[in-house]
């Protein structure tokens, strides 16, 4: 009796499940950013924004695949966040933990190493490379910079101390540093709204690279910036900057392209030609902060299957471009700027609407964007 009741209930369950699949078949289905959609389309293919992975990124990749990570989430015990970061990636960049605003928040004398050290510990436990981000930037710099009351010479000496202290602290623990971040305008000229430019003059970049090298002879030194995949005038500005460092005998090992891109911009051919220009410098190439915006105009109130599919294809294209355009010995790796969509720096977001730029859903579901990368890496 009990048994018959169970079978009836089970049949009812399957009936409901099959009806709900049918109701979403035949058209693009709306999957909420949190729950996804598991309907079937006319080809019998799944139309879910999520999928079940067979491989992790790091096990398929022949170069480093990294993540921009938040230290407090990494270290909270039993966290899915930590498991995903450990399982999927073999390189970590601290999202904020190694920026001046965190390491040197108030006075020149006082350092706060704990957040960055937690990242290092996590990476050591999980056999991951650490990329340091970032020493000198016109945002999130040390707290004392704005209130510095000494002369320009004293300011420069204080910056030298800060750069050398930070590089020395992480010596042997980080593989590389974004030494200077976002120093150029879109037209390739030097950004002037930076306290470092204003107080140290246009040679500040050369000086900072020199100090970083003095503090650690082995660490790889990068210049990092945005819009390098989209804007050839800026890309050319980076080439000029690299040449001016080389001409002055200043060491630089690599270029970081942030790669905050959209599903529809820049085009693959534009990305390819800019990456080629930078690759021709002979330096290491890092896609350092990749995310793919799907909702730039704010028209979506949830992530649709079509948008998720466009995003999957763009992630796949970007990894294919990296693989094909950058010679193996210049591949420093590709780093994705965060774990779940909700963790992204673009959420709650800059323009008052949500976006879903990353690889994982709210409950750490694998988005099909992850599958796109796996497909590119396995090709
Ligand atoms: C972002 C972080 O992800 C956020 O958590 C923080 O509030 C602001 O900075 N370019 C960079 C990164 O080089 O350091 C920025 O990271 C994103 C833009």
CSV table of C-alpha atoms and ligand atoms in Angstrom, one decimal, residues 68 70 94-96 99 133-134 137 139-140 178 181-182 224-226 258 260 288-289 291 337 343-346 350, ligand 1:
chain,number,residue,atom,x,y,z
A,68,UNK,CA,41.1,38.0,-8.7
A,70,UNK,CA,38.8,38.5,-2.1
A,94,UNK,CA,44.6,39.8,-4.7
A,95,UNK,CA,41.5,41.8,-5.7
A,96,UNK,CA,42.4,44.5,-3.2
A,99,UNK,CA,46.9,47.6,-2.9
A,133,UNK,CA,48.4,43.9,-7.8
A,134,UNK,CA,49.3,46.8,-7.6
A,137,UNK,CA,47.8,53.5,-9.1
A,139,UNK,CA,43.2,54.9,-7.0
A,140,UNK,CA,43.4,52.9,-3.8
A,178,UNK,CA,51.7,45.1,-11.6
A,181,UNK,CA,48.5,50.5,-13.1
A,182,UNK,CA,46.5,52.8,-15.5
A,224,UNK,CA,48.9,47.1,-16.4
A,225,UNK,CA,46.1,49.1,-18.0
A,226,UNK,CA,42.5,49.0,-19.4
A,258,UNK,CA,42.8,44.3,-17.9
A,260,UNK,CA,37.1,44.4,-18.9
A,288,UNK,CA,44.9,40.4,-16.0
A,289,UNK,CA,41.3,41.2,-15.1
A,291,UNK,CA,35.2,39.9,-17.2
A,337,UNK,CA,38.3,39.2,-12.2
A,343,UNK,CA,31.2,39.1,-6.2
A,344,UNK,CA,32.1,41.2,-9.3
A,345,UNK,CA,33.3,44.8,-8.9
A,346,UNK,CA,30.5,45.6,-11.5
A,350,UNK,CA,28.3,51.2,-11.6
B,1,LIG,C1,38.5,46.8,-8.2
B,1,LIG,C2,38.1,45.7,-7.1
B,1,LIG,O1,37.7,44.5,-7.8
B,1,LIG,C3,37.0,46.2,-6.2
B,1,LIG,O2,36.8,45.3,-5.2
B,1,LIG,C4,37.4,47.6,-5.7
B,1,LIG,O3,36.4,48.1,-4.9
B,1,LIG,C5,37.8,48.6,-6.8
B,1,LIG,O4,38.9,48.0,-7.6
B,1,LIG,N1,41.0,48.0,-12.5
B,1,LIG,C6,41.9,47.5,-11.6
B,1,LIG,C7,41.4,46.7,-10.4
B,1,LIG,O5,43.1,47.5,-11.8
B,1,LIG,O6,42.2,46.9,-9.3
B,1,LIG,C8,40.0,47.2,-10.0
B,1,LIG,O7,39.5,46.3,-9.0
B,1,LIG,C9,39.1,47.1,-11.2
B,1,LIG,C10,39.6,48.0,-12.3
